[in-house]
PDB file of C-alpha atoms in Angstrom:
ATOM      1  CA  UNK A   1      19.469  53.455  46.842  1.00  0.00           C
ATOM      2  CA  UNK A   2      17.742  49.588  46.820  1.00  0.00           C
ATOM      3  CA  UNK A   3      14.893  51.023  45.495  1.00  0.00           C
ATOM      4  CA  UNK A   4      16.805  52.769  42.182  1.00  0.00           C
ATOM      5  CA  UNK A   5      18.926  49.257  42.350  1.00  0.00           C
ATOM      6  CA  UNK A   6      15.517  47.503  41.873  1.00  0.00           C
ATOM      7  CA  UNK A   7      14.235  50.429  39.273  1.00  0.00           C
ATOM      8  CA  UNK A   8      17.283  48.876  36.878  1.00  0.00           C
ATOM      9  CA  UNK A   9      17.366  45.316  37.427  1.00  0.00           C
ATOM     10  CA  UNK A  10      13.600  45.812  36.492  1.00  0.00           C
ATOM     11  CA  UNK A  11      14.885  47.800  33.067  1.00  0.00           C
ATOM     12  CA  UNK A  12      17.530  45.618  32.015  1.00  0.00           C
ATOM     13  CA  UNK A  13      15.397  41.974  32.552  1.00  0.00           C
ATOM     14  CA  UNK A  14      12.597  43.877  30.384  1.00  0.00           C
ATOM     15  CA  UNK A  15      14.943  44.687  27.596  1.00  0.00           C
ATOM     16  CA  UNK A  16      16.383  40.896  27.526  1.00  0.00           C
ATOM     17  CA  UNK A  17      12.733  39.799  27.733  1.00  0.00           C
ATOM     18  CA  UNK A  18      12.199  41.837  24.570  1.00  0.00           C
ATOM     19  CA  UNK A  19      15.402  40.967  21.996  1.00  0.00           C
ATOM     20  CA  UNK A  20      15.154  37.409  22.954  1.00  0.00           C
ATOM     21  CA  UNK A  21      11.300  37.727  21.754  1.00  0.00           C
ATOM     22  CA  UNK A  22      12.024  39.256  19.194  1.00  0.00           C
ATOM     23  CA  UNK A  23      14.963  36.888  17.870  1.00  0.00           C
ATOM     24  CA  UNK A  24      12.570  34.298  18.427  1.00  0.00           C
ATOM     25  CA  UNK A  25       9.836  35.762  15.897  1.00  0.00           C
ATOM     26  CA  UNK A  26      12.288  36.467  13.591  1.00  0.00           C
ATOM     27  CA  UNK A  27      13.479  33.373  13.220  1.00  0.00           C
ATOM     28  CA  UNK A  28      10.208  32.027  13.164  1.00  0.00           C
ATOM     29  CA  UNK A  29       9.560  34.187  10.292  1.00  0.00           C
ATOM     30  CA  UNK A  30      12.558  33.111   8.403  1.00  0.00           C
ATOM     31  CA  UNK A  31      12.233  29.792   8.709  1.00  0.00           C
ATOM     32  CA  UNK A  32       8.862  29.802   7.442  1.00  0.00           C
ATOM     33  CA  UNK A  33       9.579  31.411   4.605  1.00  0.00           C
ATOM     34  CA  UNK A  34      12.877  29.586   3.669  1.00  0.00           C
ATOM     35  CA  UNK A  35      11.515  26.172   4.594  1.00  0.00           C
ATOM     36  CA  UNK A  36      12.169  23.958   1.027  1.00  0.00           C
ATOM     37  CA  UNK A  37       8.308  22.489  -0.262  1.00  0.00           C
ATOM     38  CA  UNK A  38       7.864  19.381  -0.453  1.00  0.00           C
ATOM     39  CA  UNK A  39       4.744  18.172  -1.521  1.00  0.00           C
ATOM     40  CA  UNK A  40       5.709  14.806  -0.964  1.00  0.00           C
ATOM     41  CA  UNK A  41       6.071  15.220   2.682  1.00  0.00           C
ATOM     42  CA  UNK A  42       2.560  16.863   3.142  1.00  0.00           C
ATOM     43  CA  UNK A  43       1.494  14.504   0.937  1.00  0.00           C
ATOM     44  CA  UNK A  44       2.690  10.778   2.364  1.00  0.00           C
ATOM     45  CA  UNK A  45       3.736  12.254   5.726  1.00  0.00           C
ATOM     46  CA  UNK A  46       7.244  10.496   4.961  1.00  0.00           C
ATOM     47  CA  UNK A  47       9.628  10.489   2.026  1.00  0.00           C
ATOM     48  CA  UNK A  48      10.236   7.865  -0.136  1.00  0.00           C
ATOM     49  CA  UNK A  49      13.259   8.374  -2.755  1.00  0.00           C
ATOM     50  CA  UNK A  50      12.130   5.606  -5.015  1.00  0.00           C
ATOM     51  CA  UNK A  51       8.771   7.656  -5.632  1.00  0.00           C
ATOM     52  CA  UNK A  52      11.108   9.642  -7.770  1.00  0.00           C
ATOM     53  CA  UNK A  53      12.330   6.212  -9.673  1.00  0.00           C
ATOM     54  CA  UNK A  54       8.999   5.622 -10.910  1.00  0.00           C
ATOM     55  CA  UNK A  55       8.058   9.400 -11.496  1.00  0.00           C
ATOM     56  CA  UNK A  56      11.102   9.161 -14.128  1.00  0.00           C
ATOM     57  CA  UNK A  57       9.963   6.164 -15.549  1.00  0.00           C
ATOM     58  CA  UNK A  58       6.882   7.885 -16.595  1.00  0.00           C
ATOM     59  CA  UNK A  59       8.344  10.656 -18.601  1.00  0.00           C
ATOM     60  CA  UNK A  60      11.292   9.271 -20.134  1.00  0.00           C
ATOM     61  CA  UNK A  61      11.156  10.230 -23.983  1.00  0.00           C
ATOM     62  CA  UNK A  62       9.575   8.157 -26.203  1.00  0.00           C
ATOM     63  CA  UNK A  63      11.718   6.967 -29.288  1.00  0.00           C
ATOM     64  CA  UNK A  64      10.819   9.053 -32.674  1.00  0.00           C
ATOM     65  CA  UNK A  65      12.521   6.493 -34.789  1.00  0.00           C
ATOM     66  CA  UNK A  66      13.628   3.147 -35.143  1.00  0.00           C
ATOM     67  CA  UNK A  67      16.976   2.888 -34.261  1.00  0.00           C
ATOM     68  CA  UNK A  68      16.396   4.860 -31.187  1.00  0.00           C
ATOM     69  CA  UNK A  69      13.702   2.869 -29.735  1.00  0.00           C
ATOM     70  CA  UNK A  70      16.002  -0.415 -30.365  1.00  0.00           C
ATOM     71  CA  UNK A  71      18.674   1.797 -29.079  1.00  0.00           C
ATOM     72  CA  UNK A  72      16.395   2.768 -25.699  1.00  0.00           C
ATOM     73  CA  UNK A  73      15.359  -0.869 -25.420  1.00  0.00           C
ATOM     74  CA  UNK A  74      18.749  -2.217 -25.356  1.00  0.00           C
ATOM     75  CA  UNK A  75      19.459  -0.330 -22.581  1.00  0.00           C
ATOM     76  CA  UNK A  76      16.405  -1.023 -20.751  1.00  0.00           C
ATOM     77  CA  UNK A  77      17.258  -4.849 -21.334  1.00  0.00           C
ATOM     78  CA  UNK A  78      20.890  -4.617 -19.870  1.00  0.00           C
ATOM     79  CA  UNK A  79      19.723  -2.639 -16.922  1.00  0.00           C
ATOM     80  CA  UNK A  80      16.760  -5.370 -16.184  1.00  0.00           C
ATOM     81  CA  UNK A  81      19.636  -7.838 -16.578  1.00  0.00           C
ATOM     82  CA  UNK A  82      22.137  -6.268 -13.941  1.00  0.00           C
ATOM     83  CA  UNK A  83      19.957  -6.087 -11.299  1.00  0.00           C
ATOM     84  CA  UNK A  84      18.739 -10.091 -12.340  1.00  0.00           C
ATOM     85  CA  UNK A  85      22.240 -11.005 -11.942  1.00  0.00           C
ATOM     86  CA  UNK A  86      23.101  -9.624  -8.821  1.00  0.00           C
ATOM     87  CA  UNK A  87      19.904  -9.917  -7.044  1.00  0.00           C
ATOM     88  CA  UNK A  88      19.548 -12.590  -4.891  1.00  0.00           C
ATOM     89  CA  UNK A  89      23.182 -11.188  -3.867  1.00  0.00           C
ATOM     90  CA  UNK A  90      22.275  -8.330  -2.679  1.00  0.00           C
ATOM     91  CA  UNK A  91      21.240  -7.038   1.407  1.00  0.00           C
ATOM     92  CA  UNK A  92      17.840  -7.436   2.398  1.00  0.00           C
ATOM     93  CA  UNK A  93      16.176  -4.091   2.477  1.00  0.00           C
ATOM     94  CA  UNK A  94      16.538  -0.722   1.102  1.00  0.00           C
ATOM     95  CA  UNK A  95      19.744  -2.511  -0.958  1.00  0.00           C
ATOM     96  CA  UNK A  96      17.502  -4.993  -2.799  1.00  0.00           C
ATOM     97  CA  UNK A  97      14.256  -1.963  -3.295  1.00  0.00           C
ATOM     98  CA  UNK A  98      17.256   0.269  -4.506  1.00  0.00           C
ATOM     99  CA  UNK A  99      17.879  -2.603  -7.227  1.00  0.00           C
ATOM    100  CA  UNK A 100      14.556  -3.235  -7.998  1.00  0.00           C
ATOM    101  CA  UNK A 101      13.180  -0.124  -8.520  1.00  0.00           C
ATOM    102  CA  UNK A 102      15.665   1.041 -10.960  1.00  0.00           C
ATOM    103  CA  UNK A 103      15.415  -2.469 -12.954  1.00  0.00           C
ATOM    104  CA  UNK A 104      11.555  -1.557 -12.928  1.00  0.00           C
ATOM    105  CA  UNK A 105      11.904   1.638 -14.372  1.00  0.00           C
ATOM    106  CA  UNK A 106      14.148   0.608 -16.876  1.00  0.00           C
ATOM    107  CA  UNK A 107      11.619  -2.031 -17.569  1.00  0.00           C
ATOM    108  CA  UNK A 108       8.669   0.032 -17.831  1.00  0.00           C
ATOM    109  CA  UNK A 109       9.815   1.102 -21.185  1.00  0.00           C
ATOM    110  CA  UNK A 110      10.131  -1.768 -22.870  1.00  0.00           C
ATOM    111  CA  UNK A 111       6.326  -1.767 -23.587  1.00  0.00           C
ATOM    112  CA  UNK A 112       6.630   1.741 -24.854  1.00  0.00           C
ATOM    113  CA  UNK A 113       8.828   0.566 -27.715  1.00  0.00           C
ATOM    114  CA  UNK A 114       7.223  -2.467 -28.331  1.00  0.00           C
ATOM    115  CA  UNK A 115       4.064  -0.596 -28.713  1.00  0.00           C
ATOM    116  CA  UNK A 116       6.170   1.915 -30.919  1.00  0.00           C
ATOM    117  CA  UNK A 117       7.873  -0.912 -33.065  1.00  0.00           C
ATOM    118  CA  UNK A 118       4.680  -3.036 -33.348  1.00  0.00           C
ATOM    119  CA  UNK A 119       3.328  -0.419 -35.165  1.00  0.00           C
ATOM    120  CA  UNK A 120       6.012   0.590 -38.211  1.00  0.00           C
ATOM    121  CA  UNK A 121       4.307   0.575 -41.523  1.00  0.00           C
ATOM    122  CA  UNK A 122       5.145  -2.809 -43.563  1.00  0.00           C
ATOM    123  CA  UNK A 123       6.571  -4.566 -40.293  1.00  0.00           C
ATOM    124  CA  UNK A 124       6.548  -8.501 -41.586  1.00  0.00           C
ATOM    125  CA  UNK A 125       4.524 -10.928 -40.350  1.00  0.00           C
ATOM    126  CA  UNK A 126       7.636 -12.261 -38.135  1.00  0.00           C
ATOM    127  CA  UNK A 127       7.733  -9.128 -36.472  1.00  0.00           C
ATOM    128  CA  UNK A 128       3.998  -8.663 -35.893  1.00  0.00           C
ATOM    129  CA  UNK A 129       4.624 -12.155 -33.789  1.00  0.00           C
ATOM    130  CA  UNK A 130       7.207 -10.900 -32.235  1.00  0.00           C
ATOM    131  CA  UNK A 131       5.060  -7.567 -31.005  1.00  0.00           C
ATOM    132  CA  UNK A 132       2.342 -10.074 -30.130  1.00  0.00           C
ATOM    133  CA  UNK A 133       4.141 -12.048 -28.048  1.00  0.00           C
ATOM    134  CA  UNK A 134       5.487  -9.555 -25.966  1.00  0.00           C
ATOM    135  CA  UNK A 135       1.614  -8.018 -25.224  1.00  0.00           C
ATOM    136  CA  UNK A 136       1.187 -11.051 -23.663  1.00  0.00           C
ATOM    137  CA  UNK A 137       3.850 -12.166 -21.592  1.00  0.00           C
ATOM    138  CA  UNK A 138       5.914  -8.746 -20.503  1.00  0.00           C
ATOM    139  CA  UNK A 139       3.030  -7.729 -18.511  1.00  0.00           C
ATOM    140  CA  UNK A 140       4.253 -10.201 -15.415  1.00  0.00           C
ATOM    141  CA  UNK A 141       8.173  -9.112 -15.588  1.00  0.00           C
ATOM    142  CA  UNK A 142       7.034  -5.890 -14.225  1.00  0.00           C
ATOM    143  CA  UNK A 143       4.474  -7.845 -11.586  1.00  0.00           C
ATOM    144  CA  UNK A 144       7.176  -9.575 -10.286  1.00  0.00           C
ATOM    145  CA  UNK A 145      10.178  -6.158  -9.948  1.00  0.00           C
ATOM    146  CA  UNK A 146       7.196  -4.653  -8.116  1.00  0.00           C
ATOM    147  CA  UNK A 147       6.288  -7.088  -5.834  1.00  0.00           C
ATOM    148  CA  UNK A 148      10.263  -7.214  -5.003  1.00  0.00           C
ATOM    149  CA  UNK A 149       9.692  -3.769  -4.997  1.00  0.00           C
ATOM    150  CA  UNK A 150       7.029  -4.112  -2.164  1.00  0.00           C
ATOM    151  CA  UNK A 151       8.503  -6.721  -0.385  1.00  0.00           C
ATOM    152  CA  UNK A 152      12.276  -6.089   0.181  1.00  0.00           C
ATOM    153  CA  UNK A 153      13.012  -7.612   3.547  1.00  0.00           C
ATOM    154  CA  UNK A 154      11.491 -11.380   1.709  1.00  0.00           C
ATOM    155  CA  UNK A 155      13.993 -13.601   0.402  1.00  0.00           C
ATOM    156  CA  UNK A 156      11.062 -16.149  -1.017  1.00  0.00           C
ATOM    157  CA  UNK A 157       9.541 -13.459  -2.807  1.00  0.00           C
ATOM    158  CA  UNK A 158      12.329 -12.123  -4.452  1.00  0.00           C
ATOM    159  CA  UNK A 159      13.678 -15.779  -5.232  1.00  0.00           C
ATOM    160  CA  UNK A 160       9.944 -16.246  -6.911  1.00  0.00           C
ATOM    161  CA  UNK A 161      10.088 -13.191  -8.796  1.00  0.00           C
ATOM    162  CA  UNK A 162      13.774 -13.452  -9.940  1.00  0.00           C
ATOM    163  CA  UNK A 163      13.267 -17.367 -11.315  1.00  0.00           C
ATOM    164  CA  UNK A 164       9.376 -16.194 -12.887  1.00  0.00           C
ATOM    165  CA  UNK A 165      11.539 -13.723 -14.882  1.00  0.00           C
ATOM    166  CA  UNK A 166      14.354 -15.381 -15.707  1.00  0.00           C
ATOM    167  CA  UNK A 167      12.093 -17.809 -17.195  1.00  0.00           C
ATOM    168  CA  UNK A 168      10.076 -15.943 -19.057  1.00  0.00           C
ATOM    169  CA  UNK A 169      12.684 -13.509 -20.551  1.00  0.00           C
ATOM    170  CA  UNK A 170      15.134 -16.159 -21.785  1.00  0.00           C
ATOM    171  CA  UNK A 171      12.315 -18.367 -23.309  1.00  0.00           C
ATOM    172  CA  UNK A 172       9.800 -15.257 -24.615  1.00  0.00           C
ATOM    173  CA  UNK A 173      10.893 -11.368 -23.975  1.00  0.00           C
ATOM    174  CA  UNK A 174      14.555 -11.462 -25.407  1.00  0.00           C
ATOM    175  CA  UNK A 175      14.257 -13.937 -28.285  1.00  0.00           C
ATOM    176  CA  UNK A 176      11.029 -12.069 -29.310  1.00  0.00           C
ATOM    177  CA  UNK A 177      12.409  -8.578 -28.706  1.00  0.00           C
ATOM    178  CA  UNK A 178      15.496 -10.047 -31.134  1.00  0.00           C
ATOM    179  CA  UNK A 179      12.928 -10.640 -33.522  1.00  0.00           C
ATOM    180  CA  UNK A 180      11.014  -7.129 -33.854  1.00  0.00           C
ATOM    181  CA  UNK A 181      14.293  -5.360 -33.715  1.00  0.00           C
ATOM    182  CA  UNK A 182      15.372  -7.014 -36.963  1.00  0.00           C
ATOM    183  CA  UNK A 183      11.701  -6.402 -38.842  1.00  0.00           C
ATOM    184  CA  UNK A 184      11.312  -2.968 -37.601  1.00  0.00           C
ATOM    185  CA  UNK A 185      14.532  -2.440 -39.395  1.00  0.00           C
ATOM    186  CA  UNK A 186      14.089  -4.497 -42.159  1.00  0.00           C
ATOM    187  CA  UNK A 187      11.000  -2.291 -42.779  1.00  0.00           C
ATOM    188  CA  UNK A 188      12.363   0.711 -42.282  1.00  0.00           C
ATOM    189  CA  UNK A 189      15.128  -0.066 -45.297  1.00  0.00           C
ATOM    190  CA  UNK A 190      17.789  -0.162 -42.280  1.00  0.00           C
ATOM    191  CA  UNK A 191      20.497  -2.516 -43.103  1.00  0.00           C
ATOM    192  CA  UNK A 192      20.697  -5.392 -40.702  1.00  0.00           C
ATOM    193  CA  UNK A 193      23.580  -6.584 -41.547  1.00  0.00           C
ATOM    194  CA  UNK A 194      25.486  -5.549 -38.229  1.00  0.00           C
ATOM    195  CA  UNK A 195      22.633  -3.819 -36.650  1.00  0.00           C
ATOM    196  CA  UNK A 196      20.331  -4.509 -34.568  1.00  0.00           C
ATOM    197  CA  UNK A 197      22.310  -6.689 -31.803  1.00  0.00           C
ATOM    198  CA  UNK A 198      21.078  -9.712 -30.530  1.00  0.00           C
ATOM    199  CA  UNK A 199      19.962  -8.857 -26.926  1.00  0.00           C
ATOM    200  CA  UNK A 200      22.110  -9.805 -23.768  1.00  0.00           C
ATOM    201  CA  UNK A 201      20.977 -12.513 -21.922  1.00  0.00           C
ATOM    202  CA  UNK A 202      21.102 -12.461 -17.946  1.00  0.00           C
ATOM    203  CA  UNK A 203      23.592 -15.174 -16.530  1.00  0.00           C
ATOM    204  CA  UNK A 204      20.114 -17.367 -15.750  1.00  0.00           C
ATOM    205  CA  UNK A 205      19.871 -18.182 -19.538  1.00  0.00           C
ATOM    206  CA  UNK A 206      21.295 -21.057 -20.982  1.00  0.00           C
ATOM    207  CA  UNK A 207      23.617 -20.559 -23.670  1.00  0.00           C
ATOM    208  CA  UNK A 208      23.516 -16.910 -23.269  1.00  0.00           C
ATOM    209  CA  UNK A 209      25.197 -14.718 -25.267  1.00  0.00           C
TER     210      UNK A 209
END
């Protein structure tokens, strides 16, 4: 009687042994096959969100005309000057990367339509200022986002970068991008009477509009 007591207990911890195996490899399985790819991950090791911010930046469409390069710019323009307003406002951190990033990719763009608007056939000379101007001092608006970018958790950096482009966008980048709005226009047979705006100033700039 023991002995055929044994003979069972035997059977029925052999058959556990096996569905619990067996769940266990299935699951496996599964999961393996269901598990979302992220190339990012194997990649970096780690995810970082604002990777996507500047992969957007990169293939926003370009402007085909005129008014929709202004039209793109002007937004760029108020989104750099949201964050520039706000900035040394906001948390330490991930808060103040959040705010920088997205005022980065915004301003990533504005070269594009410079670049595009510098080039319209029969732009005046004004204009062709304008476009030069802008080659040569936009280039450290974005140097400054990204080292705010970099360095989130640093108030002196991000009061350096925020001054350096307040600076330099209310003396240079808006009053020039004003400019090349209005000749791009102008040579384009677009009447300027209403249109293009005059760009909005951050709250830095004196006088601003």
């Amino acid at each position: 009687m023991l002995k055929t007591i044994k003979i069972v207990l035997l059977i029925i911890f052999c058959n556990i042994f096996f569905l619990t195996a067996s769940s266990s490899s299935l699951y496996d399985s599964h999961a393996s096959e269901g598990a979302p790819h992220n190339p990012r991950i194997i990649k970096h090791g780690t995810y970082d969100p604002f990777e996507d911010i500047f992969g957007r930046a990169t293939t926003r469409v370009k402007a085909t005309t005129v008014s929709q390069s202004v039209s793109n710019w002007i937004e760029d323009v108020d989104t750099v000057n949201s964050f520039l307003n706000v900035a040394l406002a906001l948390p330490l951190g991930p808060a103040l990367k959040s705010g920088a990033s997205k005022a980065l990719a915004f301003a990533q763009d504005e070269p594009v339509n410079n670049k595009f608007l510098g080039a319209i056939p029969g732009l005046d000379a004004q204009g062709k200022a304008a476009a030069g101007t802008l080659d040569k001092v936009f280039g450290d608006v974005l140097v400054q986002l990204k080292n705010v970018v970099d360095k989130p958790l640093s108030l002196p950096v991000a009061a350096k970068a925020v001054g350096r482009i307040n600076v330099n966008r209310c003396k240079n980048v808006l009053p020039s991008a004003e400019t090349l709005w209005k000749s791009a226009a102008l040579a384009m047979n677009i009447s300027t009477a209403t249109w293009p705006p005059k760009a909005n100033r951050e709250n830095a700039c004196p006088g601003k509009n």
